[in-house]
Amino acid sequence: MPAVSASAPGKAILFGEHAVVYQRPAIAVPVHQVQARAYVSADPRAPQGHVDIDAPDIDLHTSLSELDPQHPLSLLIAGVQNALGGYPLPALRLRITSSIPIAAGLGSGAAVSVAVSRALSNFLGRPLSDEVISSLAYQAEQVYHGTPSGIDNTVIAYARPIYFVRGQPFLPLKVAEPVTLVIADSGQPASTAQMVGGVAARWREDPARYNALFDAIGEIARQARPLIENGPASELGPLMSANHEALVELGVSSPSLDRLVKAAQQSGALGAKLSGAGGGGNMLALAPAEIAEQVAEALQQAGAVRTIVTTIPAQTLSQES
Ligand code: PMV
């Protein structure tokens, strides 16, 4: 069996994080500048079923039999086998690399899951559909996050902009005009499970207040959709900044994220917000393409440890890849 590799992009949530856990709509896009990659090759010297795992970015060097059966990778490999009808594994080597920062709101866990399940099923000569790959990644996400909405695994498995409501089929978004985003990393890792758990605890204390915030965020995502589909994209800026304010009210921002959002707004960005679970991780700014580098520089001066400029290309639904 020839060696196979597969990659999966990172992602950014443009609108609706946290509220999406409570069935409000959200919008997410793939970020191709960062990616996870899985390589699968035969291991002619090892016994059948032996899987050697090498993931240098998370310092994991082990074999499947030594890994906790509840580890997301064990669950994922078992999930691929099940999806293929109990397919027996030959001896193989699995190497995983990723340029997606971990615990930073860019979907590193889901991207690793998508890359691994795609590479493994392709290696076995039985490629799985995006739908099955997405649901396998969702199962692995549950180990990290407890109650993931499903937005990360969906946007990463399908690698296209999506409008997403938990528990419903997602809607692929057409994009009328290119949208340039500057993504900046606060450098502070944050646990999605903790941030989501904190919101849940506060929601239980004061459901009326938090439901109203979720409604407001959902409404912002609803208003953003036609701007992405028909333009003008520049009007997404104020909606992003309003979404950030609502996330501050939810208690998921941080002083460094607020500082970066302000720096982006002051350097000419049309709007800015934290992205993902918050508490650290990344923020996004919408910038006219010609000043994106200038906004990135301002963000670095305000403390960003890394910036990525990415453009969501204009795409009609018939241009599907
Ligand atoms: O921090 P991330 O990239 O895992 O994003 C989580 C997004 C949340 O809405 C906070 C949680 C979820 O499951 O949708």
PDB file of C-alpha atoms in Angstrom, residues 86-239:
ATOM      1  CA  GLY A  86     -14.712  -3.338  11.185  1.00  0.00           C
ATOM      2  CA  TYR A  87     -11.799  -3.119   8.762  1.00  0.00           C
ATOM      3  CA  PRO A  88      -8.660  -4.860  10.134  1.00  0.00           C
ATOM      4  CA  LEU A  89      -5.615  -2.587  10.245  1.00  0.00           C
ATOM      5  CA  PRO A  90      -2.337  -3.626   8.645  1.00  0.00           C
ATOM      6  CA  ALA A  91       0.840  -2.603  10.495  1.00  0.00           C
ATOM      7  CA  LEU A  92       1.312   1.082   9.880  1.00  0.00           C
ATOM      8  CA  ARG A  93       3.015   4.277  10.883  1.00  0.00           C
ATOM      9  CA  LEU A  94       0.998   7.407  11.560  1.00  0.00           C
ATOM     10  CA  ARG A  95       2.832  10.718  11.682  1.00  0.00           C
ATOM     11  CA  ILE A  96       0.946  13.889  12.574  1.00  0.00           C
ATOM     12  CA  THR A  97       2.223  17.441  12.208  1.00  0.00           C
ATOM     13  CA  SER A  98       0.391  20.711  12.650  1.00  0.00           C
ATOM     14  CA  SER A  99       1.113  24.404  12.234  1.00  0.00           C
ATOM     15  CA  ILE A 100      -2.158  25.304  13.982  1.00  0.00           C
ATOM     16  CA  PRO A 101      -1.477  26.716  17.443  1.00  0.00           C
ATOM     17  CA  ILE A 102      -2.993  24.509  20.155  1.00  0.00           C
ATOM     18  CA  ALA A 103      -5.769  25.834  22.451  1.00  0.00           C
ATOM     19  CA  ALA A 104      -5.920  29.077  20.490  1.00  0.00           C
ATOM     20  CA  GLY A 105      -9.397  29.034  18.926  1.00  0.00           C
ATOM     21  CA  LEU A 106      -8.200  27.949  15.468  1.00  0.00           C
ATOM     22  CA  GLY A 107      -9.540  24.408  15.578  1.00  0.00           C
ATOM     23  CA  SER A 108      -6.298  22.458  15.994  1.00  0.00           C
ATOM     24  CA  GLY A 109      -7.978  19.407  17.569  1.00  0.00           C
ATOM     25  CA  ALA A 110     -10.654  19.097  14.896  1.00  0.00           C
ATOM     26  CA  ALA A 111      -8.089  19.621  12.113  1.00  0.00           C
ATOM     27  CA  VAL A 112      -5.883  16.815  13.442  1.00  0.00           C
ATOM     28  CA  SER A 113      -8.938  14.531  13.635  1.00  0.00           C
ATOM     29  CA  VAL A 114      -9.990  15.347  10.070  1.00  0.00           C
ATOM     30  CA  ALA A 115      -6.464  14.903   8.665  1.00  0.00           C
ATOM     31  CA  VAL A 116      -5.951  11.581  10.473  1.00  0.00           C
ATOM     32  CA  SER A 117      -9.288  10.026   9.532  1.00  0.00           C
ATOM     33  CA  ARG A 118      -8.925  11.155   5.918  1.00  0.00           C
ATOM     34  CA  ALA A 119      -5.328   9.902   5.584  1.00  0.00           C
ATOM     35  CA  LEU A 120      -6.137   6.590   7.243  1.00  0.00           C
ATOM     36  CA  SER A 121      -9.251   5.824   5.194  1.00  0.00           C
ATOM     37  CA  ASN A 122      -7.465   6.898   1.978  1.00  0.00           C
ATOM     38  CA  PHE A 123      -4.489   4.692   2.873  1.00  0.00           C
ATOM     39  CA  LEU A 124      -6.843   1.736   3.332  1.00  0.00           C
ATOM     40  CA  GLY A 125      -8.224   2.436  -0.142  1.00  0.00           C
ATOM     41  CA  ARG A 126     -11.696   3.243   1.238  1.00  0.00           C
ATOM     42  CA  PRO A 127     -11.996   7.071   1.306  1.00  0.00           C
ATOM     43  CA  LEU A 128     -14.710   8.247   3.693  1.00  0.00           C
ATOM     44  CA  SER A 129     -17.141  11.061   2.803  1.00  0.00           C
ATOM     45  CA  ASP A 130     -16.774  14.552   4.304  1.00  0.00           C
ATOM     46  CA  GLU A 131     -19.939  13.839   6.284  1.00  0.00           C
ATOM     47  CA  VAL A 132     -18.493  10.732   7.944  1.00  0.00           C
ATOM     48  CA  ILE A 133     -15.111  12.426   8.496  1.00  0.00           C
ATOM     49  CA  SER A 134     -16.906  15.354  10.163  1.00  0.00           C
ATOM     50  CA  SER A 135     -18.880  13.098  12.485  1.00  0.00           C
ATOM     51  CA  LEU A 136     -15.748  11.120  13.454  1.00  0.00           C
ATOM     52  CA  ALA A 137     -14.000  14.404  14.291  1.00  0.00           C
ATOM     53  CA  TYR A 138     -17.067  15.463  16.307  1.00  0.00           C
ATOM     54  CA  GLN A 139     -16.799  12.302  18.415  1.00  0.00           C
ATOM     55  CA  ALA A 140     -13.135  13.028  19.116  1.00  0.00           C
ATOM     56  CA  GLU A 141     -13.967  16.686  19.955  1.00  0.00           C
ATOM     57  CA  GLN A 142     -16.344  15.457  22.659  1.00  0.00           C
ATOM     58  CA  VAL A 143     -13.350  14.123  24.596  1.00  0.00           C
ATOM     59  CA  TYR A 144     -11.744  17.581  24.653  1.00  0.00           C
ATOM     60  CA  HIS A 145     -14.826  19.749  24.951  1.00  0.00           C
ATOM     61  CA  GLY A 146     -17.683  17.773  26.456  1.00  0.00           C
ATOM     62  CA  THR A 147     -20.464  19.537  24.536  1.00  0.00           C
ATOM     63  CA  PRO A 148     -19.065  20.840  21.258  1.00  0.00           C
ATOM     64  CA  SER A 149     -21.604  22.509  18.994  1.00  0.00           C
ATOM     65  CA  GLY A 150     -20.137  20.743  15.957  1.00  0.00           C
ATOM     66  CA  ILE A 151     -19.112  23.924  14.124  1.00  0.00           C
ATOM     67  CA  ASP A 152     -15.345  23.215  14.232  1.00  0.00           C
ATOM     68  CA  ASN A 153     -15.448  19.701  12.776  1.00  0.00           C
ATOM     69  CA  THR A 154     -17.977  20.808  10.121  1.00  0.00           C
ATOM     70  CA  VAL A 155     -16.111  23.852   8.776  1.00  0.00           C
ATOM     71  CA  ILE A 156     -12.813  21.941   8.808  1.00  0.00           C
ATOM     72  CA  ALA A 157     -14.081  18.703   7.225  1.00  0.00           C
ATOM     73  CA  TYR A 158     -15.899  20.555   4.425  1.00  0.00           C
ATOM     74  CA  ALA A 159     -13.193  23.273   4.214  1.00  0.00           C
ATOM     75  CA  ARG A 160     -15.632  25.977   3.129  1.00  0.00           C
ATOM     76  CA  PRO A 161     -17.452  28.943   4.693  1.00  0.00           C
ATOM     77  CA  ILE A 162     -20.556  27.759   6.544  1.00  0.00           C
ATOM     78  CA  TYR A 163     -23.659  29.059   8.287  1.00  0.00           C
ATOM     79  CA  PHE A 164     -24.225  26.649  11.137  1.00  0.00           C
ATOM     80  CA  VAL A 165     -27.020  25.908  13.585  1.00  0.00           C
ATOM     81  CA  ARG A 166     -26.361  23.118  16.060  1.00  0.00           C
ATOM     82  CA  GLY A 167     -28.301  19.956  15.269  1.00  0.00           C
ATOM     83  CA  GLN A 168     -29.293  21.108  11.771  1.00  0.00           C
ATOM     84  CA  PRO A 169     -27.654  20.441   8.397  1.00  0.00           C
ATOM     85  CA  PHE A 170     -25.151  23.247   7.771  1.00  0.00           C
ATOM     86  CA  LEU A 171     -25.570  25.743   4.933  1.00  0.00           C
ATOM     87  CA  PRO A 172     -22.581  26.306   2.622  1.00  0.00           C
ATOM     88  CA  LEU A 173     -22.161  30.069   2.151  1.00  0.00           C
ATOM     89  CA  LYS A 174     -21.469  31.709  -1.157  1.00  0.00           C
ATOM     90  CA  VAL A 175     -19.122  34.660  -0.771  1.00  0.00           C
ATOM     91  CA  ALA A 176     -19.914  37.735  -2.876  1.00  0.00           C
ATOM     92  CA  GLU A 177     -16.697  39.714  -2.341  1.00  0.00           C
ATOM     93  CA  PRO A 178     -13.292  38.633  -1.052  1.00  0.00           C
ATOM     94  CA  VAL A 179     -13.080  39.162   2.718  1.00  0.00           C
ATOM     95  CA  THR A 180      -9.631  39.957   4.130  1.00  0.00           C
ATOM     96  CA  LEU A 181      -9.064  39.066   7.762  1.00  0.00           C
ATOM     97  CA  VAL A 182      -6.118  39.695  10.029  1.00  0.00           C
ATOM     98  CA  ILE A 183      -5.895  37.012  12.704  1.00  0.00           C
ATOM     99  CA  ALA A 184      -3.784  37.778  15.764  1.00  0.00           C
ATOM    100  CA  ASP A 185      -2.729  35.434  18.552  1.00  0.00           C
ATOM    101  CA  SER A 186      -2.778  36.862  22.083  1.00  0.00           C
ATOM    102  CA  GLY A 187      -0.209  34.195  22.991  1.00  0.00           C
ATOM    103  CA  GLN A 188      -2.296  33.032  25.940  1.00  0.00           C
ATOM    104  CA  PRO A 189      -3.615  29.487  25.672  1.00  0.00           C
ATOM    105  CA  ALA A 190      -7.156  28.942  26.946  1.00  0.00           C
ATOM    106  CA  SER A 191      -9.178  25.809  27.491  1.00  0.00           C
ATOM    107  CA  THR A 192     -12.354  25.652  25.398  1.00  0.00           C
ATOM    108  CA  ALA A 193     -13.939  23.260  27.925  1.00  0.00           C
ATOM    109  CA  GLN A 194     -13.307  25.734  30.751  1.00  0.00           C
ATOM    110  CA  MET A 195     -14.584  28.738  28.822  1.00  0.00           C
ATOM    111  CA  VAL A 196     -17.726  26.882  27.667  1.00  0.00           C
ATOM    112  CA  GLY A 197     -18.213  25.538  31.220  1.00  0.00           C
ATOM    113  CA  GLY A 198     -17.916  29.053  32.667  1.00  0.00           C
ATOM    114  CA  VAL A 199     -20.607  30.378  30.330  1.00  0.00           C
ATOM    115  CA  ALA A 200     -22.851  27.410  31.212  1.00  0.00           C
ATOM    116  CA  ALA A 201     -22.448  28.106  34.956  1.00  0.00           C
ATOM    117  CA  ARG A 202     -23.274  31.799  34.542  1.00  0.00           C
ATOM    118  CA  TRP A 203     -26.226  30.946  32.247  1.00  0.00           C
ATOM    119  CA  ARG A 204     -27.666  28.635  34.935  1.00  0.00           C
ATOM    120  CA  GLU A 205     -27.346  31.477  37.513  1.00  0.00           C
ATOM    121  CA  ASP A 206     -29.089  34.037  35.328  1.00  0.00           C
ATOM    122  CA  PRO A 207     -30.749  32.406  32.300  1.00  0.00           C
ATOM    123  CA  ALA A 208     -32.725  35.505  31.280  1.00  0.00           C
ATOM    124  CA  ARG A 209     -29.608  37.662  30.942  1.00  0.00           C
ATOM    125  CA  TYR A 210     -27.590  35.018  29.111  1.00  0.00           C
ATOM    126  CA  ASN A 211     -30.426  33.974  26.805  1.00  0.00           C
ATOM    127  CA  ALA A 212     -30.790  37.637  25.809  1.00  0.00           C
ATOM    128  CA  LEU A 213     -27.052  37.805  25.035  1.00  0.00           C
ATOM    129  CA  PHE A 214     -27.240  34.577  22.998  1.00  0.00           C
ATOM    130  CA  ASP A 215     -30.225  36.026  21.098  1.00  0.00           C
ATOM    131  CA  ALA A 216     -28.304  39.227  20.382  1.00  0.00           C
ATOM    132  CA  ILE A 217     -25.309  37.244  19.097  1.00  0.00           C
ATOM    133  CA  GLY A 218     -27.543  34.999  16.982  1.00  0.00           C
ATOM    134  CA  GLU A 219     -29.175  38.079  15.483  1.00  0.00           C
ATOM    135  CA  ILE A 220     -25.739  39.456  14.549  1.00  0.00           C
ATOM    136  CA  ALA A 221     -24.894  36.196  12.737  1.00  0.00           C
ATOM    137  CA  ARG A 222     -28.258  36.344  10.942  1.00  0.00           C
ATOM    138  CA  GLN A 223     -27.553  39.906   9.779  1.00  0.00           C
ATOM    139  CA  ALA A 224     -24.038  38.971   8.658  1.00  0.00           C
ATOM    140  CA  ARG A 225     -25.162  36.170   6.340  1.00  0.00           C
ATOM    141  CA  PRO A 226     -26.649  38.306   3.513  1.00  0.00           C
ATOM    142  CA  LEU A 227     -23.621  40.640   3.725  1.00  0.00           C
ATOM    143  CA  ILE A 228     -21.329  37.685   3.033  1.00  0.00           C
ATOM    144  CA  GLU A 229     -23.617  36.281   0.335  1.00  0.00           C
ATOM    145  CA  ASN A 230     -24.447  39.555  -1.430  1.00  0.00           C
ATOM    146  CA  GLY A 231     -22.122  42.235   0.002  1.00  0.00           C
ATOM    147  CA  PRO A 232     -21.091  44.802   0.906  1.00  0.00           C
ATOM    148  CA  ALA A 233     -18.525  42.922   2.984  1.00  0.00           C
ATOM    149  CA  SER A 234     -17.326  46.155   4.611  1.00  0.00           C
ATOM    150  CA  GLU A 235     -20.552  46.221   6.627  1.00  0.00           C
ATOM    151  CA  LEU A 236     -19.439  43.075   8.400  1.00  0.00           C
ATOM    152  CA  GLY A 237     -16.982  45.220  10.396  1.00  0.00           C
ATOM    153  CA  PRO A 238     -19.455  46.914  12.757  1.00  0.00           C
ATOM    154  CA  LEU A 239     -21.209  43.554  13.263  1.00  0.00           C
TER     155      LEU A 239
END
